[in-house]
Amino acid sequence: MKRFKVVFLIIAISTIMAGCPLLENRKIRLDTRRPETVTKTLKNGLTVVVEENFGAPVAAVQVWVNAGSADETDGEAGLAHFLEHMVFKGTAKRGVGEVAMEVESLGGDLNAFTSYDRTVFHITLASRYYDRALDILSDLTHNATFDPVEVDREREVVREEIRRGKDNPSSRVYKYLFEKAYREHTYRRPVIGYDDNVKSFTSADLKNFYEKWYVPENMTVVVTGDVDSGRVIRDVEKWFGDFSGPAPSSSPRDAVETVQISPREKVYREDVSEGWMYLGFHIPAFAHEDMAALDVMSVIIGGGETSRLVYRVRTQKRLVSRIWAYAYTPRDPGLFLVGCNVKEDKSREALEQILKQMYVLKHETVDDWELQKAKITLETDSIYSRETVDGQARRLGYYMTLTGDPYFEDKYLEKIKNVTAEDIKKAAKKYFSGQNLTAVAIMPDKNSNSHSIDEQKVNSIIRDVDKWDSGYSIGSLNLSRPDPPEIPEAEVAPSEKGGIPLYSPPEKFVLSNGVKLIVRENHSVPLVSVRAAFKGGLRLENRENNGINNFIADAITKGTVNYTSHEIDSFIEARAGSISGFSGLSSLGVTMELPSQYFHGALPVFADVIRFPTFPSKEVEAEREIIISSIKNNLDQPGKLARRLFESTLYEEHPLGMDTMGTETSVRGLTCSDLRDYYEALSVPGNLVIAVVGDVEAAKVKNDFEKLFKDWAAEPFQPAAAPPEPPPARVREVSECRDVEQTNIIIGFQGLRVTSEDRYPMAVLGSVLSGMSGRLFSTLREKQSLAYGVAAFSTEALDPGFLGVSIGTSPEKEAQATEGLLKELEKARNERVTDEELTRAKEVLIGEYEIGQQKLSTQAANYALDELYGMGYEEADNYARRIESVTAADVQRAAEKYLKENAHVIAVVRPCGFQAKAEVE
């Protein structure tokens, strides 16, 4: 079970709310400390927002431009996104590639995104360099040159990005929904635009759009992190203060969408393994008086394992494999969205049940615990966003650009606090109806039988449910209302941490039964992240039980000796937390994250999941179908399919050649007893490492675990070693054809053990190859325009893992892309990296490490797994020193050792039509 993240909603906690009935109406006190937000409007109209955060020596610098795809005319569709690409292609001061090189040489992360309503450019880097980030972003947003040669090159990159989106069914169904739901408003068009438009854009088109929208009154600069707000304001004035330009006077988005008066439906037949369905009800724009009720309702309906659609439609009725819901409230009127993955033979019943579960909200009052859980979820979501400076900046930019008020969230959260059950009823009555509904679906093109669904059947279901709704009587829908479980007293963390250092070094304890416990106190945010890890994973599997670790990870929270699945979900979600299993190549375990005030009270549940999972048959069968659905969906994504082909071809005998999720056959063959027996064998104290990072006291954490585990003892775990497999002695090639737009290519090798000292020079080599200033990006994307995405990867395990390079390109460029990848690999073997490349690569890796360490979950994972694998929990804290010590000679030696000539695998997934044409020729 994963904690619900509200899409498009980034909020900060600022109120103390009433307690949840699950806690017997006790008051819930959340840590409400928040730094001051400083704002200023410069003389030229540009807005500056600064928020200090001294939790880590990192800063986020962002420029928000109030112009997105919704501000385009039909002929301009895709121009805002194309422009986002082009500002990185050179300015009056910086040539092609220099911006990325400059940011990455500082160890920073540079990127941008375009949405319907805005375009955002962002840099995250060590706070001591934030002024450099302001210089770079001011240059990008005011001095881009739009060289026609570079426009033509980047045009091909954007077209590759469009092709990539067409190969993703989740992107396609979302696009279909908006095309159908909107008829006049510019939200009807995809943000990325259309291929024909992109082919026609000129340098002049880009420049005109840039000069119209990229003006001070239409821009906001946001800076968060380890900075001084007064100094930041002065520096923004220095870099942005002399720009000028009139504010845009109008936008194509000003067109008013006609009120929908009847259902709209469309079913697409495509080459997919499982159906995708999306429903959308028109709702008002951001800041409307109903927004708070709609957001609360979205959590009640589709937020987490205890939400109505997940619990009733997926878990109980098993009509869908995944389902989610959220209220999308952009600048203009949006949509209340429900999406799901569904088998076609269940699609009609699924649609009926989804609508009935939503419509019943018009008639029956939601349970008090549902209402309070939703409020806690919404209010505490911001604690998680405050964990990183980038999250802080996005929250501030989001609210500031939509409302002009950096403290709008305070007003919004007050509305959330005051939402009543009656407000939920009113909102449901206002917006949930067939005449306001758009329903689209993608279904397998191979299905054509009595279970098939089409537009006529969808329309009939919608109208039948409307009739059911108009004649609704209590009891006409079988509503399952499980009683909330008994939950212990919640702890309340002190609101002040006077005299306690913000951070403390990690401490290692060995419990009396042999469990290793790593605790690091980090009081920067009132959160705790826990990771409990056993040695296990794919490396211990065989063909018959393939997928058993992943299956256990998915089912481990679905019931224990002392708690049912629903009780676990209710307990954790009532505290705005998450608990779930995880598995990988070499490990298996459980992770938990929640606000620190609930941590000690939740430990008995966490310990019960680790020690006493029961894998009940009903829950196991439900998870089995979800896993098989995921296996099938992965095969619909050419990038994932290429990765699967690569791994299975690289390892002919070793377990790492199998899929971590297993195959449909192997997963169907696993029984509840299989899961219990396998887990019982490896879940012993001597095979367990637990890492706890966050707002805790180490001594108390150690004492709590001693009490919980004092009666736990078992024989040591001694797994049979997987037989070694030598690297390929020759080139191995494998390919498949699919109904796709792009060709996906992976060229790779057998790689490193996680314990190998070579992983540091190989990390440096990976950084030399990857990144926006890396060799692959510079050569294959920037100069040759072969791809939108090209990268190097390395995955280590306790056995030798795998590494390589990948690219997605148009089919006619396959030979050129393959040759380009091979040339870069040959160059890595035969030539030493330059001093400049070496320095940049190190700065990038160390910068990424510092940025990543903001997340408590990252720290917990590093400590737990490094200790589990025998490297010691201090390994991650020595990362920067080890990277710094790498030399150019080390990098070339490692490249020669692992990137062996003619010892690689080439895996290709290409369009079937292209393959047939090539064979004819």
Short mmCIF file of N, CA and C in Angstrom, two decimals, residues 72-146:
data_model
loop_
_atom_site.label_atom_id
_atom_site.label_comp_id
_atom_site.label_asym_id
_atom_site.label_seq_id
_atom_site.Cartn_x
_atom_site.Cartn_y
_atom_site.Cartn_z
N GLU A 72 -1.85 28.70 -26.82
CA GLU A 72 -1.54 28.59 -28.25
C GLU A 72 -2.81 28.61 -29.09
N THR A 73 -2.69 29.08 -30.31
CA THR A 73 -3.75 28.88 -31.29
C THR A 73 -3.64 27.47 -31.85
N ASP A 74 -4.62 27.05 -32.62
CA ASP A 74 -4.55 25.71 -33.20
C ASP A 74 -3.30 25.53 -34.04
N GLY A 75 -2.93 26.55 -34.79
CA GLY A 75 -1.73 26.45 -35.62
C GLY A 75 -0.45 26.45 -34.83
N GLU A 76 -0.53 26.94 -33.58
CA GLU A 76 0.65 26.98 -32.71
C GLU A 76 0.76 25.76 -31.80
N ALA A 77 -0.18 24.85 -31.87
CA ALA A 77 -0.21 23.72 -30.92
C ALA A 77 1.13 23.00 -30.88
N GLY A 78 1.75 22.99 -29.71
CA GLY A 78 3.07 22.39 -29.53
C GLY A 78 4.18 23.41 -29.49
N LEU A 79 3.87 24.69 -29.75
CA LEU A 79 4.91 25.72 -29.82
C LEU A 79 5.52 26.02 -28.45
N ALA A 80 4.70 26.07 -27.40
CA ALA A 80 5.23 26.35 -26.06
C ALA A 80 6.21 25.26 -25.63
N HIS A 81 5.88 24.01 -25.93
CA HIS A 81 6.77 22.91 -25.57
C HIS A 81 8.05 22.94 -26.41
N PHE A 82 7.92 23.20 -27.72
CA PHE A 82 9.09 23.31 -28.58
C PHE A 82 10.00 24.44 -28.08
N LEU A 83 9.40 25.54 -27.68
CA LEU A 83 10.16 26.67 -27.16
C LEU A 83 10.93 26.29 -25.90
N GLU A 84 10.28 25.52 -25.04
CA GLU A 84 10.97 25.04 -23.83
C GLU A 84 12.26 24.31 -24.19
N HIS A 85 12.22 23.49 -25.23
CA HIS A 85 13.42 22.80 -25.71
C HIS A 85 14.45 23.79 -26.22
N MET A 86 13.99 24.78 -26.99
CA MET A 86 14.91 25.63 -27.73
C MET A 86 15.68 26.62 -26.87
N VAL A 87 15.16 26.98 -25.70
CA VAL A 87 15.90 27.95 -24.90
C VAL A 87 17.23 27.37 -24.41
N PHE A 88 17.34 26.03 -24.41
CA PHE A 88 18.60 25.40 -24.01
C PHE A 88 19.59 25.31 -25.17
N LYS A 89 19.18 25.73 -26.35
CA LYS A 89 20.01 25.53 -27.54
C LYS A 89 20.88 26.75 -27.88
N GLY A 90 21.04 27.64 -26.95
CA GLY A 90 21.96 28.75 -27.17
C GLY A 90 21.35 30.11 -26.91
N THR A 91 22.15 30.99 -26.33
CA THR A 91 21.75 32.37 -26.07
C THR A 91 22.84 33.28 -26.63
N ALA A 92 22.65 34.57 -26.42
CA ALA A 92 23.67 35.52 -26.87
C ALA A 92 24.99 35.31 -26.14
N LYS A 93 24.94 34.79 -24.92
CA LYS A 93 26.15 34.60 -24.11
C LYS A 93 26.66 33.16 -24.11
N ARG A 94 25.77 32.21 -24.35
CA ARG A 94 26.13 30.79 -24.19
C ARG A 94 25.77 30.01 -25.45
N GLY A 95 26.73 29.24 -25.94
CA GLY A 95 26.50 28.46 -27.13
C GLY A 95 25.77 27.16 -26.84
N VAL A 96 25.55 26.37 -27.88
CA VAL A 96 24.86 25.09 -27.76
C VAL A 96 25.61 24.18 -26.79
N GLY A 97 24.92 23.63 -25.83
CA GLY A 97 25.52 22.71 -24.87
C GLY A 97 26.21 23.37 -23.69
N GLU A 98 26.43 24.68 -23.76
CA GLU A 98 27.18 25.34 -22.69
C GLU A 98 26.36 25.48 -21.41
N VAL A 99 25.05 25.66 -21.55
CA VAL A 99 24.21 25.78 -20.35
C VAL A 99 24.26 24.50 -19.53
N ALA A 100 24.03 23.37 -20.20
CA ALA A 100 24.07 22.09 -19.49
C ALA A 100 25.45 21.83 -18.91
N MET A 101 26.48 22.14 -19.67
CA MET A 101 27.84 21.93 -19.18
C MET A 101 28.10 22.77 -17.94
N GLU A 102 27.63 24.01 -17.95
CA GLU A 102 27.87 24.90 -16.81
C GLU A 102 27.14 24.41 -15.56
N VAL A 103 25.88 24.03 -15.72
CA VAL A 103 25.12 23.57 -14.55
C VAL A 103 25.69 22.27 -14.01
N GLU A 104 25.98 21.33 -14.90
CA GLU A 104 26.47 20.03 -14.45
C GLU A 104 27.88 20.13 -13.88
N SER A 105 28.68 21.10 -14.34
CA SER A 105 30.01 21.28 -13.75
C SER A 105 29.92 21.80 -12.32
N LEU A 106 28.75 22.35 -11.95
CA LEU A 106 28.50 22.79 -10.58
C LEU A 106 27.84 21.69 -9.75
N GLY A 107 27.64 20.53 -10.36
CA GLY A 107 26.97 19.44 -9.66
C GLY A 107 25.47 19.62 -9.60
N GLY A 108 24.91 20.47 -10.46
CA GLY A 108 23.49 20.76 -10.41
C GLY A 108 22.66 19.94 -11.36
N ASP A 109 21.36 20.03 -11.19
CA ASP A 109 20.39 19.35 -12.04
C ASP A 109 19.56 20.41 -12.74
N LEU A 110 19.51 20.35 -14.05
CA LEU A 110 18.82 21.35 -14.87
C LEU A 110 17.75 20.67 -15.70
N ASN A 111 16.57 21.27 -15.73
CA ASN A 111 15.52 20.73 -16.59
C ASN A 111 14.39 21.74 -16.71
N ALA A 112 13.33 21.33 -17.40
CA ALA A 112 12.17 22.20 -17.59
C ALA A 112 10.97 21.34 -17.91
N PHE A 113 9.78 21.91 -17.77
CA PHE A 113 8.57 21.21 -18.18
C PHE A 113 7.53 22.22 -18.64
N THR A 114 6.67 21.76 -19.53
CA THR A 114 5.57 22.57 -20.04
C THR A 114 4.27 21.87 -19.71
N SER A 115 3.28 22.64 -19.26
CA SER A 115 1.95 22.11 -18.99
C SER A 115 0.94 22.93 -19.77
N TYR A 116 -0.33 22.68 -19.53
CA TYR A 116 -1.35 23.49 -20.17
C TYR A 116 -1.21 24.97 -19.80
N ASP A 117 -0.86 25.24 -18.54
CA ASP A 117 -0.94 26.60 -18.01
C ASP A 117 0.39 27.32 -17.85
N ARG A 118 1.51 26.61 -17.90
CA ARG A 118 2.78 27.28 -17.59
C ARG A 118 3.95 26.51 -18.16
N THR A 119 5.09 27.19 -18.18
CA THR A 119 6.36 26.57 -18.52
C THR A 119 7.32 26.90 -17.39
N VAL A 120 8.02 25.90 -16.89
CA VAL A 120 8.87 26.08 -15.72
C VAL A 120 10.28 25.58 -16.03
N PHE A 121 11.26 26.42 -15.73
CA PHE A 121 12.67 26.07 -15.86
C PHE A 121 13.25 25.98 -14.45
N HIS A 122 13.97 24.90 -14.16
CA HIS A 122 14.40 24.71 -12.77
C HIS A 122 15.81 24.14 -12.69
N ILE A 123 16.53 24.64 -11.70
CA ILE A 123 17.88 24.16 -11.39
C ILE A 123 17.93 23.87 -9.90
N THR A 124 18.42 22.71 -9.55
CA THR A 124 18.68 22.35 -8.15
C THR A 124 20.16 22.09 -8.03
N LEU A 125 20.80 22.72 -7.05
CA LEU A 125 22.26 22.62 -6.93
C LEU A 125 22.69 23.01 -5.53
N ALA A 126 23.98 22.86 -5.25
CA ALA A 126 24.51 23.29 -3.96
C ALA A 126 24.19 24.77 -3.76
N SER A 127 23.73 25.12 -2.57
CA SER A 127 23.22 26.48 -2.33
C SER A 127 24.28 27.55 -2.55
N ARG A 128 25.54 27.20 -2.41
CA ARG A 128 26.58 28.21 -2.61
C ARG A 128 26.64 28.70 -4.05
N TYR A 129 26.00 27.98 -4.97
CA TYR A 129 26.01 28.36 -6.38
C TYR A 129 24.69 28.94 -6.85
N TYR A 130 23.76 29.27 -5.95
CA TYR A 130 22.43 29.67 -6.40
C TYR A 130 22.48 30.90 -7.31
N ASP A 131 23.45 31.81 -7.05
CA ASP A 131 23.56 33.02 -7.87
C ASP A 131 23.89 32.66 -9.32
N ARG A 132 24.71 31.62 -9.51
CA ARG A 132 25.02 31.17 -10.86
C ARG A 132 23.75 30.67 -11.56
N ALA A 133 22.89 30.00 -10.79
CA ALA A 133 21.64 29.50 -11.36
C ALA A 133 20.75 30.66 -11.81
N LEU A 134 20.72 31.74 -11.03
CA LEU A 134 19.94 32.91 -11.43
C LEU A 134 20.48 33.51 -12.72
N ASP A 135 21.79 33.61 -12.83
CA ASP A 135 22.42 34.11 -14.05
C ASP A 135 22.00 33.27 -15.25
N ILE A 136 22.09 31.94 -15.11
CA ILE A 136 21.78 31.04 -16.22
C ILE A 136 20.31 31.14 -16.61
N LEU A 137 19.41 31.11 -15.64
CA LEU A 137 17.98 31.12 -15.95
C LEU A 137 17.54 32.47 -16.52
N SER A 138 18.14 33.56 -16.05
CA SER A 138 17.80 34.85 -16.64
C SER A 138 18.24 34.91 -18.10
N ASP A 139 19.38 34.31 -18.39
CA ASP A 139 19.88 34.27 -19.76
C ASP A 139 18.96 33.44 -20.65
N LEU A 140 18.56 32.27 -20.16
CA LEU A 140 17.70 31.39 -20.95
C LEU A 140 16.35 32.02 -21.25
N THR A 141 15.78 32.68 -20.28
CA THR A 141 14.41 33.17 -20.44
C THR A 141 14.34 34.55 -21.09
N HIS A 142 15.49 35.15 -21.42
CA HIS A 142 15.45 36.46 -22.05
C HIS A 142 16.37 36.62 -23.26
N ASN A 143 17.33 35.73 -23.44
CA ASN A 143 18.33 35.93 -24.49
C ASN A 143 18.47 34.76 -25.45
N ALA A 144 17.47 33.86 -25.53
CA ALA A 144 17.56 32.73 -26.45
C ALA A 144 17.65 33.24 -27.89
N THR A 145 18.44 32.55 -28.72
CA THR A 145 18.71 33.04 -30.08
C THR A 145 17.92 32.35 -31.18
N PHE A 146 17.47 31.13 -30.99
CA PHE A 146 16.66 30.39 -31.96
C PHE A 146 17.34 30.31 -33.33
#
